[in-house]
Amino acid sequence: MSKADTTDAVEDSGVIQSVSGPVVTARDLNARMNDVVYVGDEGLMGEVIEIEGDLTTVQVYEETSGVGPGEPVENTGEPLSVDLGPGMLDAIYDGVQRPLDVLEGKMGSPYLDRGVDAPGIDLEEEWEFEPEVEAGDVVEPGDIVGVVEETVTIDHKVMVPPDYEGGEVVAAESGSFDVTETVVELDNGEEVSMHQEWPVREARPANDKKTPRTPLVSGQRILDGLFPIAKGGTAAIPGPFGSGKTVTQHQLAKYADADIIVYVGCGERGNEMTEVIEDFPELEDPANGNPLMARTSLIANTSNMPVAARESCIYTGITIAEYYRDMGYDVALMADSTSRWAEAMREISSRLEEMPGEEGYPAYLAARLAQFYERAGYFENINGTEGSVSAIGAVSPPGGDFSEPVTQNTLRIVKTFWALDADLAERRHFPSINWNESYSLYKDQLDPWFEDEVADDWAERRQWAVDVLDEETELQEIVQLVGKDALPDDQQLTLEVARYLREAYLQQNAFHPVDTFCPPEKTYLMLTTIQTFNDEAFDALDAGVPVEEIIDIESAPRINRIGVQEDYEEYVEDLKSEITEELRSLY
Amino acid sequence: MKEYQTITEISGPLVYAEVDEAIGYDEIVEIETAQGETLRGQVLESSEDVVAIQVFEGTSGIDRDASVRFLGETMKMPVTEDLLGRVLDGSGRPIDDGPEIVPEERQDIVGAAINPYSREYPEEFIETGVSAIDGMNTLVRGQKLPIFSSSGQPHSELAMQIARQASVPEEEEGGDDEEGSEFAVIFGAMGITQEEANEFMEDFERTGALERSVVFMNLADDPAVERTVTPRMVLTTAEYLAFEKDYHVLVILTDMTNYCEALREIGAAREEVPGRRGYPGYMYTDLAQLYERAGRIKGREGSVTQIPILTMPGDDDTHPIPDLTGYITEGQIYVDPDLNSQGLQPPINVLPSLSRLMDDGIGEGLTRADHADVKDQMFAAYAEGEDLRDLVNIVGREALSELDNKYLDFADAFESEFIDQGFETNRDIDETLSIGWDLLSMLPKDALNRIDEEFIEEHYREDDSERKVVEAAD
Ligand SMILES: Nc1ncnc2c1ncn2[C@@H]1O[C@H](COP(=O)(O)OP(=O)(O)OP(=O)(O)O)[C@@H](O)[C@H]1O
Ligand SMILES: [Mg+2]
């Protein structure tokens, strides 16, 4: 359905037969699967999800209290679609792309009322269109025909819709237009405006999916340093409540070096969305100093908002992401939480009395998850540009138990796994990403980038850190039984080195103004400092210095403060030489 | 209004009746029994010729001859400021022999969702006077912070202590005498015993708090299905007082476990496909629709802060009730049976406890500049000490290093001096942080790696004589 299209033709209408929560059945409705319909006297928006004989089942995106049998159901004859065009950045939508700020105005209330609709992009706002084609040029579907400055950060590329035929440009003029006006005319009569529509459940076409080779740099040490995700990659963050899924997603939204962020708050807290709305306009984009909101599109379908719109919000988000990908941008999409999405599917499915699969989830759960993550990737677009969608999904397993269906089915698809750990969270080791369980399958294909851009021994150093941490895990088991002092000196020293890795390198305080963002150069330097301590300390030990004396040196604890240093280069240089000097003075 | 005598089936809390007109989903129903008793219910499912009705008071006494009336509207709650000082039953009817309540408005009890765009982020510190909360897991106005407890634990004492002591320091300094009257407590009891209810009521009366409170009582022997309505009544009242009458409302809901049991009972009666451990698959959404009614709204003075209490079956926080709650609320406070049996008051285990809104609610101008660092360091040190306790049982104190021994001492002192303050002691945030520094000063300076050097300079006690609070308090 097009909310931008003011003349929604009513295809057919029927009558409500029954109402049970968000699920309504209608009689005598002529409809196809996934058609958008308006339900009841108030015209609540819904989508056809089952057709059986004369009965059509609809999931309704708004509360259904008071709606009863006999009321009308009208079919728009079109599938659930999003409005695509300038104005999606710096916007906040519900799960069916209704702008929440516009709704507040229309409803005149801080509460979400029913039966109020608004187009996903402002139909009246004018944009300065600058054509990139001229009369006589031949354009094909997907081709970029011009740009508008959407925000200070992002130039919005106006493209020939993928479902057009294309042809020779007859007219293309610069000037001020609203999104419904034609900006480029083709010889076959097709008219290109700044507005497109796309059905959310269908992936936008691309020429080719390629192997991603550039990291999505996150500014989070443990991610960039140990478990990097690629631009165009997929990642899952499972963890029990309070373990740091949302903070990690927020950190990525703030600091990841993507061009565009699509943040989908799916069935989570209202205040978390408010936090983004309040913070992002104030925060600086690390790439250019502009307000972060200028590259961000928010979708907020919180836990208390209608469950059917929660089911659709993921699709709304990924379709918007794909659209910016088509312009040649690197887009990162965060979905918090995919478990709430799966539960919305379960809830609707059980109202439909479908045969339940594992733990009551519908049998198609795995397929839906796979379809979603498949829409991520590094693509060659149909207009020849390259763009990417990275998808990062939080998973909220019941009881924190990763063996449940949503976590398991997600792990079969995604290539980066950031496992959050309640135990670490409890001791306030943040981010509480468990380094033993987590992995990234992109590591090897991203190493060349880090070696070129940061340091040529990037991979080696990482391996050293992983080895020390592994060794620590083994040693800790012994320590639990006999105490640290019973270990030989070299092992005690390894524990000390590992402690610095954990406390300085792996921990990172998201709420500290400096530590919150750590560029890869700093991540690297911190690691080399710890390794300097390691090497010098073992030399001292070999020279006969008692381990207690080595551990007790004054300069080493300053490793823990590298994270909060703004001028870290100088600090690290000094610290390295102090550690070296102090240790060498012991023998 | 049409009356039907068309009941076809009665099953658990549900009644099915045939109808020949359109009945709206969620509509309110009155059922009159042959004995002349009127029961209330709500439409759970409506189709062309039959509706499923959930009866709040339970279905006993209903037979096929009972008559059914549909009121043509969803459930409403009469609201007015005059509710303050009143005691109501779980369906909102007065039980205190007070005057009739004259409503200013009638509001739908299933509150519409707050537009996330219209919310204001909560960041005003509430001083509860409880160190384990103020110092380590700070509560802010508009937060939802449950107490995770288990049967037989003193969670009610803790809730009452918070309700009694909660204040916002800033405003006190402003010398605003009216401040007290702006604060309201709404208490929703669901399935608690008469004895527990009496304790609450006595405390309310003893402290004169009843005047600024509204009490909703659904007791253990009241109908279970009514429990699904009680919290919605409570929150409708809270929203009205907060967002239309500018009150800062503290909502205490106890016991959420009984509420969830009622949900399960209804689900079972409807023969729904159950989710984990027999609870309905939609319990997350249902609970969210309660808990998300906490918050602040742009341009409105008041706030709704929620402290739901739940007793974890088997003291297991992976049970669906605490689990789903934790996934919705903004943190949780754990009442710990072990600490309780050691006699700590309140027996709060700070390690698994969490306040997610703390980070924005503390610091310079809000509480104190060193607060965040002190908290981080105390968490780390207490966790370290806790770990070592297991080890010390095996190898003995002598086998541990000097520093490890200090961590052990720290953990003990943290419990006895910081946590165990008693249910009657009200500590301000300065006192709480001072005790924190007294304790942290048991550790060597360079072990305080989470604290800014500047703060260490300012607050670290070089020797015992500098200890500020504990000495004075003795
Ligand atoms: N990197 C970090 N730095 C500092 N604190 C953190 C960090 N990550 C998490 N925390 C702390 O942990 C708390 C909980 O984190 P978060 O809200 O992200 O949990 P969650 O996994 O999303 O939980 P839920 O599933 O309930 O939404 C935060 O409020 C914050 O106090
Ligand atoms: Mg979260």
CSV table of C-alpha atoms in Angstrom, one decimal, chain B residues 31-395:
chain,number,residue,atom,x,y,z
B,31,ILE,CA,-23.4,-11.4,34.2
B,32,GLU,CA,-26.2,-11.7,36.7
B,33,THR,CA,-26.6,-15.0,38.4
B,34,ALA,CA,-29.9,-16.6,39.5
B,35,GLN,CA,-29.0,-15.5,43.0
B,36,GLY,CA,-29.0,-11.9,41.9
B,37,GLU,CA,-25.2,-11.5,42.1
B,38,THR,CA,-23.6,-9.3,39.4
B,39,LEU,CA,-20.2,-10.4,38.1
B,40,ARG,CA,-18.0,-8.6,35.7
B,41,GLY,CA,-16.1,-9.8,32.7
B,42,GLN,CA,-14.4,-8.9,29.5
B,43,VAL,CA,-14.8,-10.2,25.9
B,44,LEU,CA,-11.7,-12.3,25.0
B,45,GLU,CA,-12.8,-13.3,21.5
B,46,SER,CA,-15.7,-12.1,19.5
B,47,SER,CA,-17.2,-13.7,16.4
B,48,GLU,CA,-20.5,-13.4,14.7
B,49,ASP,CA,-22.6,-15.6,16.9
B,50,VAL,CA,-20.5,-16.5,19.9
B,51,VAL,CA,-18.3,-14.6,22.3
B,52,ALA,CA,-15.8,-15.8,24.9
B,53,ILE,CA,-16.0,-13.9,28.1
B,54,GLN,CA,-13.4,-13.9,30.9
B,55,VAL,CA,-15.1,-13.4,34.3
B,56,PHE,CA,-13.0,-11.4,36.8
B,57,GLU,CA,-14.6,-12.7,39.9
B,58,GLY,CA,-14.5,-16.3,38.7
B,59,THR,CA,-17.4,-18.3,37.4
B,60,SER,CA,-18.7,-20.0,40.5
B,61,GLY,CA,-22.4,-19.3,40.9
B,62,ILE,CA,-22.9,-18.9,37.1
B,63,ASP,CA,-25.2,-21.4,35.4
B,64,ARG,CA,-26.9,-21.5,32.0
B,65,ASP,CA,-29.7,-19.3,33.2
B,66,ALA,CA,-27.5,-16.4,34.2
B,67,SER,CA,-28.1,-13.4,32.1
B,68,VAL,CA,-25.4,-11.6,30.2
B,69,ARG,CA,-25.3,-7.9,29.3
B,70,PHE,CA,-22.8,-6.3,27.1
B,71,LEU,CA,-22.0,-2.7,28.1
B,72,GLY,CA,-20.8,-1.6,24.7
B,73,GLU,CA,-17.5,-0.2,26.0
B,74,THR,CA,-14.1,-1.3,27.1
B,75,MET,CA,-13.1,-1.3,30.8
B,76,LYS,CA,-12.9,2.1,32.3
B,77,MET,CA,-11.5,3.4,35.6
B,78,PRO,CA,-13.0,6.5,37.2
B,79,VAL,CA,-10.1,8.8,38.1
B,80,THR,CA,-9.9,11.8,40.4
B,81,GLU,CA,-7.4,13.3,42.8
B,82,ASP,CA,-9.8,12.4,45.5
B,83,LEU,CA,-8.6,8.8,45.1
B,84,LEU,CA,-5.6,9.8,47.3
B,85,GLY,CA,-6.0,8.4,50.7
B,86,ARG,CA,-8.5,5.7,49.6
B,87,VAL,CA,-8.4,1.9,49.8
B,88,LEU,CA,-10.0,0.0,46.9
B,89,ASP,CA,-10.5,-3.6,46.1
B,90,GLY,CA,-8.7,-5.2,43.1
B,91,SER,CA,-11.4,-4.0,40.7
B,92,GLY,CA,-11.3,-0.4,42.0
B,93,ARG,CA,-14.3,-0.4,44.3
B,94,PRO,CA,-13.8,1.4,47.6
B,95,ILE,CA,-13.5,-0.9,50.7
B,96,ASP,CA,-12.7,1.7,53.3
B,97,ASP,CA,-16.2,3.0,54.2
B,98,GLY,CA,-15.2,6.4,52.8
B,99,PRO,CA,-17.5,8.6,50.7
B,100,GLU,CA,-18.5,7.7,47.2
B,101,ILE,CA,-15.8,8.6,44.7
B,102,VAL,CA,-16.9,11.2,42.2
B,103,PRO,CA,-14.8,10.8,39.1
B,104,GLU,CA,-13.4,13.7,37.2
B,105,GLU,CA,-12.8,11.4,34.2
B,106,ARG,CA,-13.2,7.8,33.2
B,107,GLN,CA,-10.2,6.3,31.5
B,108,ASP,CA,-9.6,3.2,29.6
B,109,ILE,CA,-7.6,0.8,31.8
B,110,VAL,CA,-5.7,-0.7,28.9
B,111,GLY,CA,-3.6,2.4,28.4
B,112,ALA,CA,-2.5,3.3,24.9
B,113,ALA,CA,1.3,3.0,24.3
B,114,ILE,CA,3.3,6.1,24.9
B,115,ASN,CA,4.7,7.3,21.7
B,116,PRO,CA,8.5,6.8,22.0
B,117,TYR,CA,9.0,10.2,20.4
B,118,SER,CA,6.9,11.8,23.2
B,119,ARG,CA,8.9,10.4,26.0
B,120,GLU,CA,11.5,12.2,28.0
B,121,TYR,CA,14.5,10.3,29.1
B,122,PRO,CA,14.5,9.7,32.8
B,123,GLU,CA,17.6,11.1,34.6
B,124,GLU,CA,16.5,12.6,37.9
B,125,PHE,CA,18.1,10.8,40.8
B,126,ILE,CA,15.7,9.5,43.5
B,127,GLU,CA,17.4,9.2,46.8
B,128,THR,CA,15.9,6.1,48.5
B,129,GLY,CA,18.3,6.4,51.4
B,130,VAL,CA,19.3,2.8,50.8
B,131,SER,CA,23.0,2.6,50.1
B,132,ALA,CA,22.8,-0.6,48.0
B,133,ILE,CA,20.4,1.2,45.7
B,134,ASP,CA,21.6,4.8,45.8
B,135,GLY,CA,25.3,4.0,45.7
B,136,MET,CA,25.3,0.9,43.4
B,137,ASN,CA,22.1,0.7,41.5
B,138,THR,CA,20.6,4.2,41.4
B,139,LEU,CA,16.9,4.6,40.8
B,140,VAL,CA,15.7,7.6,38.7
B,141,ARG,CA,12.3,9.1,38.2
B,142,GLY,CA,10.3,7.3,35.6
B,143,GLN,CA,12.3,4.1,35.9
B,144,LYS,CA,10.8,0.6,36.2
B,145,LEU,CA,13.0,-1.3,38.7
B,146,PRO,CA,11.7,-4.5,40.0
B,147,ILE,CA,12.7,-6.4,43.2
B,148,PHE,CA,13.5,-10.0,42.5
B,149,SER,CA,12.9,-11.9,45.6
B,150,SER,CA,11.6,-15.3,46.8
B,151,SER,CA,9.0,-16.4,49.3
B,152,GLY,CA,9.7,-15.6,52.9
B,153,GLN,CA,12.2,-12.8,52.2
B,154,PRO,CA,11.8,-9.3,53.5
B,155,HIS,CA,11.0,-7.7,50.1
B,156,SER,CA,8.0,-5.9,51.5
B,157,GLU,CA,10.1,-4.3,54.2
B,158,LEU,CA,12.5,-3.0,51.5
B,159,ALA,CA,9.6,-1.7,49.4
B,160,MET,CA,8.1,0.1,52.4
B,161,GLN,CA,11.5,1.6,53.2
B,162,ILE,CA,11.8,2.9,49.7
B,163,ALA,CA,8.3,4.3,49.7
B,164,ARG,CA,8.9,6.0,53.0
B,165,GLN,CA,12.3,7.5,52.3
B,166,ALA,CA,12.2,8.2,48.6
B,167,SER,CA,12.9,11.9,47.9
B,168,VAL,CA,14.6,14.0,45.3
B,169,PRO,CA,17.4,15.9,47.0
B,170,GLU,CA,17.5,18.9,44.6
B,171,GLU,CA,14.0,19.9,45.4
B,172,GLU,CA,14.5,19.7,49.1
B,173,GLU,CA,17.3,22.2,48.8
B,174,GLY,CA,15.1,24.5,46.9
B,175,GLY,CA,13.1,24.7,50.1
B,176,ASP,CA,9.9,23.9,48.3
B,177,ASP,CA,7.5,23.1,51.0
B,178,GLU,CA,4.9,21.8,48.6
B,179,GLU,CA,7.3,19.1,47.5
B,180,GLY,CA,5.8,16.5,49.8
B,181,SER,CA,2.4,16.9,48.4
B,182,GLU,CA,3.5,16.3,44.9
B,183,PHE,CA,4.7,12.8,45.7
B,184,ALA,CA,2.2,9.9,45.6
B,185,VAL,CA,2.4,6.2,46.2
B,186,ILE,CA,0.1,3.8,44.5
B,187,PHE,CA,0.1,0.4,45.9
B,188,GLY,CA,-1.3,-2.5,44.0
B,189,ALA,CA,-1.6,-5.8,45.8
B,190,MET,CA,-2.3,-8.9,43.8
B,191,GLY,CA,-2.9,-12.1,45.6
B,192,ILE,CA,-0.9,-11.3,48.8
B,193,THR,CA,-2.0,-12.6,52.2
B,194,GLN,CA,-4.1,-10.7,54.6
B,195,GLU,CA,-1.2,-10.6,56.9
B,196,GLU,CA,1.1,-9.0,54.4
B,197,ALA,CA,-1.6,-6.6,53.5
B,198,ASN,CA,-2.0,-5.6,57.1
B,199,GLU,CA,1.8,-4.9,57.4
B,200,PHE,CA,1.6,-2.6,54.5
B,201,MET,CA,-1.5,-0.8,55.8
B,202,GLU,CA,0.0,-0.5,59.3
B,203,ASP,CA,3.1,1.1,57.8
B,204,PHE,CA,1.1,3.4,55.7
B,205,GLU,CA,-0.9,4.5,58.7
B,206,ARG,CA,2.0,4.7,61.1
B,207,THR,CA,3.9,7.1,58.8
B,208,GLY,CA,0.9,9.0,57.6
B,209,ALA,CA,1.7,8.0,54.1
B,210,LEU,CA,-1.9,6.9,53.4
B,211,GLU,CA,-2.9,10.4,52.7
B,212,ARG,CA,-0.8,10.6,49.6
B,213,SER,CA,-1.5,7.0,48.6
B,214,VAL,CA,-4.0,5.0,46.7
B,215,VAL,CA,-4.3,1.3,47.7
B,216,PHE,CA,-5.7,-1.4,45.5
B,217,MET,CA,-6.1,-4.7,47.3
B,218,ASN,CA,-6.6,-8.1,45.6
B,219,LEU,CA,-5.9,-10.6,48.3
B,220,ALA,CA,-5.0,-14.2,48.1
B,221,ASP,CA,-8.6,-15.3,48.6
B,222,ASP,CA,-9.9,-12.8,46.1
B,223,PRO,CA,-10.7,-14.0,42.5
B,224,ALA,CA,-7.5,-14.8,40.6
B,225,VAL,CA,-8.7,-13.4,37.3
B,226,GLU,CA,-9.3,-10.0,38.9
B,227,ARG,CA,-5.5,-9.9,39.3
B,228,THR,CA,-5.3,-9.2,35.6
B,229,VAL,CA,-7.2,-6.0,36.0
B,230,THR,CA,-5.7,-4.7,39.3
B,231,PRO,CA,-2.4,-3.5,37.9
B,232,ARG,CA,-4.1,-1.8,35.0
B,233,MET,CA,-6.3,0.1,37.4
B,234,VAL,CA,-3.2,1.0,39.4
B,235,LEU,CA,-1.4,2.3,36.4
B,236,THR,CA,-4.3,4.1,35.0
B,237,THR,CA,-4.6,6.0,38.3
B,238,ALA,CA,-0.8,6.5,38.3
B,239,GLU,CA,-0.8,8.0,34.7
B,240,TYR,CA,-3.7,10.3,35.6
B,241,LEU,CA,-2.0,11.6,38.7
B,242,ALA,CA,1.4,11.9,37.0
B,243,PHE,CA,0.6,13.3,33.6
B,244,GLU,CA,-2.6,15.3,34.3
B,245,LYS,CA,-2.1,16.3,37.9
B,246,ASP,CA,1.7,16.6,38.0
B,247,TYR,CA,2.4,14.1,40.8
B,248,HIS,CA,5.6,12.1,41.0
B,249,VAL,CA,4.1,8.7,41.4
B,250,LEU,CA,5.8,5.7,42.8
B,251,VAL,CA,3.9,2.5,41.9
B,252,ILE,CA,4.5,-0.6,44.0
B,253,LEU,CA,3.0,-3.8,42.5
B,254,THR,CA,3.2,-7.0,44.6
B,255,ASP,CA,3.3,-9.8,43.8
B,256,MET,CA,3.8,-10.0,40.0
B,257,THR,CA,4.1,-13.7,40.3
B,258,ASN,CA,0.5,-14.0,41.3
B,259,TYR,CA,-0.4,-11.9,38.3
B,260,CYS,CA,1.4,-14.2,35.9
B,261,GLU,CA,-0.2,-17.2,37.5
B,262,ALA,CA,-3.6,-15.7,36.7
B,263,LEU,CA,-2.5,-15.2,33.1
B,264,ARG,CA,-1.5,-18.8,32.9
B,265,GLU,CA,-4.8,-19.9,34.4
B,266,ILE,CA,-6.7,-18.0,31.7
B,267,GLY,CA,-4.5,-19.3,28.9
B,268,ALA,CA,-5.0,-22.9,30.1
B,269,ALA,CA,-8.8,-22.4,30.2
B,270,ARG,CA,-8.7,-21.2,26.6
B,271,GLU,CA,-6.7,-24.2,25.6
B,272,GLU,CA,-4.0,-22.0,24.1
B,273,VAL,CA,-0.7,-23.4,23.0
B,274,PRO,CA,1.4,-22.7,26.1
B,275,GLY,CA,4.9,-21.2,26.0
B,276,ARG,CA,7.7,-21.9,28.4
B,277,ARG,CA,6.6,-23.8,31.5
B,278,GLY,CA,3.0,-23.4,30.7
B,279,TYR,CA,2.9,-19.6,30.7
B,280,PRO,CA,1.2,-18.0,27.7
B,281,GLY,CA,3.4,-17.2,24.7
B,282,TYR,CA,2.3,-13.6,24.8
B,283,MET,CA,3.3,-13.0,28.4
B,284,TYR,CA,6.2,-10.9,27.3
B,285,THR,CA,3.9,-8.5,25.5
B,286,ASP,CA,1.4,-8.6,28.3
B,287,LEU,CA,4.0,-7.7,30.9
B,288,ALA,CA,5.5,-5.0,28.7
B,289,GLN,CA,2.1,-3.4,28.4
B,290,LEU,CA,2.2,-2.9,32.2
B,291,TYR,CA,5.9,-2.1,32.8
B,292,GLU,CA,6.2,0.3,29.8
B,293,ARG,CA,3.6,2.5,31.5
B,294,ALA,CA,6.4,3.8,33.6
B,295,GLY,CA,8.2,6.9,32.4
B,296,ARG,CA,8.3,10.6,31.8
B,297,ILE,CA,6.6,12.5,29.0
B,298,LYS,CA,7.9,15.7,27.3
B,299,GLY,CA,6.1,18.8,28.6
B,300,ARG,CA,4.5,17.1,31.6
B,301,GLU,CA,5.6,17.7,35.1
B,302,GLY,CA,4.9,14.3,36.7
B,303,SER,CA,6.4,10.9,36.4
B,304,VAL,CA,5.5,7.2,37.0
B,305,THR,CA,8.2,5.2,38.7
B,306,GLN,CA,7.5,1.5,39.1
B,307,ILE,CA,8.8,-1.0,41.7
B,308,PRO,CA,7.2,-4.3,40.9
B,309,ILE,CA,7.9,-7.1,43.4
B,310,LEU,CA,8.1,-10.7,42.3
B,311,THR,CA,8.9,-13.8,44.1
B,312,MET,CA,10.9,-16.1,41.9
B,313,PRO,CA,9.6,-19.7,42.0
B,314,GLY,CA,12.5,-21.8,43.3
B,315,ASP,CA,14.6,-18.6,43.7
B,316,ASP,CA,15.4,-19.2,40.0
B,317,ASP,CA,15.9,-16.1,37.9
B,318,THR,CA,15.6,-18.1,34.6
B,319,HIS,CA,12.0,-18.9,35.5
B,320,PRO,CA,9.8,-17.1,32.9
B,321,ILE,CA,8.4,-14.6,35.3
B,322,PRO,CA,11.7,-13.0,36.4
B,323,ASP,CA,13.2,-13.7,33.0
B,324,LEU,CA,10.6,-11.9,31.0
B,325,THR,CA,10.4,-9.1,33.6
B,326,GLY,CA,14.2,-8.6,33.5
B,327,TYR,CA,14.0,-8.3,29.7
B,328,ILE,CA,11.5,-5.5,30.0
B,329,THR,CA,12.4,-3.5,33.1
B,330,GLU,CA,15.3,-1.1,33.4
B,331,GLY,CA,17.3,-3.3,35.8
B,332,GLN,CA,16.5,-5.3,38.9
B,333,ILE,CA,17.3,-5.5,42.6
B,334,TYR,CA,18.0,-9.0,44.0
B,335,VAL,CA,17.0,-9.9,47.5
B,336,ASP,CA,19.3,-12.7,48.5
B,337,PRO,CA,18.2,-15.5,50.8
B,338,ASP,CA,21.8,-16.1,51.9
B,339,LEU,CA,22.4,-12.5,52.9
B,340,ASN,CA,19.1,-12.6,54.6
B,341,SER,CA,20.0,-15.6,56.7
B,342,GLN,CA,23.2,-13.8,57.6
B,343,GLY,CA,20.9,-11.1,59.0
B,344,LEU,CA,21.7,-8.3,56.5
B,345,GLN,CA,19.1,-5.6,56.3
B,346,PRO,CA,18.2,-5.1,53.5
B,347,PRO,CA,19.7,-8.3,52.1
B,348,ILE,CA,20.4,-6.9,48.7
B,349,ASN,CA,22.9,-8.7,46.5
B,350,VAL,CA,24.4,-5.9,44.5
B,351,LEU,CA,26.3,-8.0,42.0
B,352,PRO,CA,23.4,-9.4,39.9
B,353,SER,CA,21.4,-6.2,40.6
B,354,LEU,CA,21.5,-3.5,38.0
B,355,SER,CA,20.0,-0.1,37.3
B,356,ARG,CA,20.3,0.6,33.6
B,357,LEU,CA,19.3,4.2,34.0
B,358,MET,CA,22.0,4.9,36.5
B,359,ASP,CA,24.7,6.1,34.2
B,360,ASP,CA,22.7,9.1,33.1
B,361,GLY,CA,21.3,9.8,36.5
B,362,ILE,CA,24.5,10.2,38.5
B,363,GLY,CA,27.6,12.3,38.5
B,364,GLU,CA,28.4,15.9,38.9
B,365,GLY,CA,25.4,18.1,39.4
B,366,LEU,CA,23.2,15.0,39.9
B,367,THR,CA,24.8,13.1,42.7
B,368,ARG,CA,28.5,13.5,42.9
B,369,ALA,CA,31.4,13.6,40.5
B,370,ASP,CA,33.1,10.6,41.9
B,371,HIS,CA,30.0,8.4,42.1
B,372,ALA,CA,30.4,6.4,38.9
B,373,ASP,CA,34.1,5.6,39.6
B,374,VAL,CA,33.4,4.6,43.2
B,375,LYS,CA,30.6,2.4,42.1
B,376,ASP,CA,32.7,0.7,39.4
B,377,GLN,CA,35.5,0.1,41.8
B,378,MET,CA,33.3,-1.3,44.6
B,379,PHE,CA,31.6,-3.7,42.1
B,380,ALA,CA,35.0,-4.9,41.0
B,381,ALA,CA,36.4,-5.2,44.5
B,382,TYR,CA,33.3,-7.0,45.9
B,383,ALA,CA,33.2,-9.4,43.0
B,384,GLU,CA,36.9,-10.2,43.5
B,385,GLY,CA,36.4,-10.7,47.3
B,386,GLU,CA,33.3,-12.9,46.6
B,387,ASP,CA,35.4,-15.1,44.2
B,388,LEU,CA,38.1,-15.5,46.7
B,389,ARG,CA,35.7,-16.7,49.4
B,390,ASP,CA,35.3,-20.0,47.5
B,391,LEU,CA,39.0,-20.4,47.2
B,392,VAL,CA,39.7,-19.5,50.8
B,393,ASN,CA,37.5,-22.4,51.9
B,394,ILE,CA,39.9,-24.7,50.1
B,395,VAL,CA,43.3,-23.3,50.6
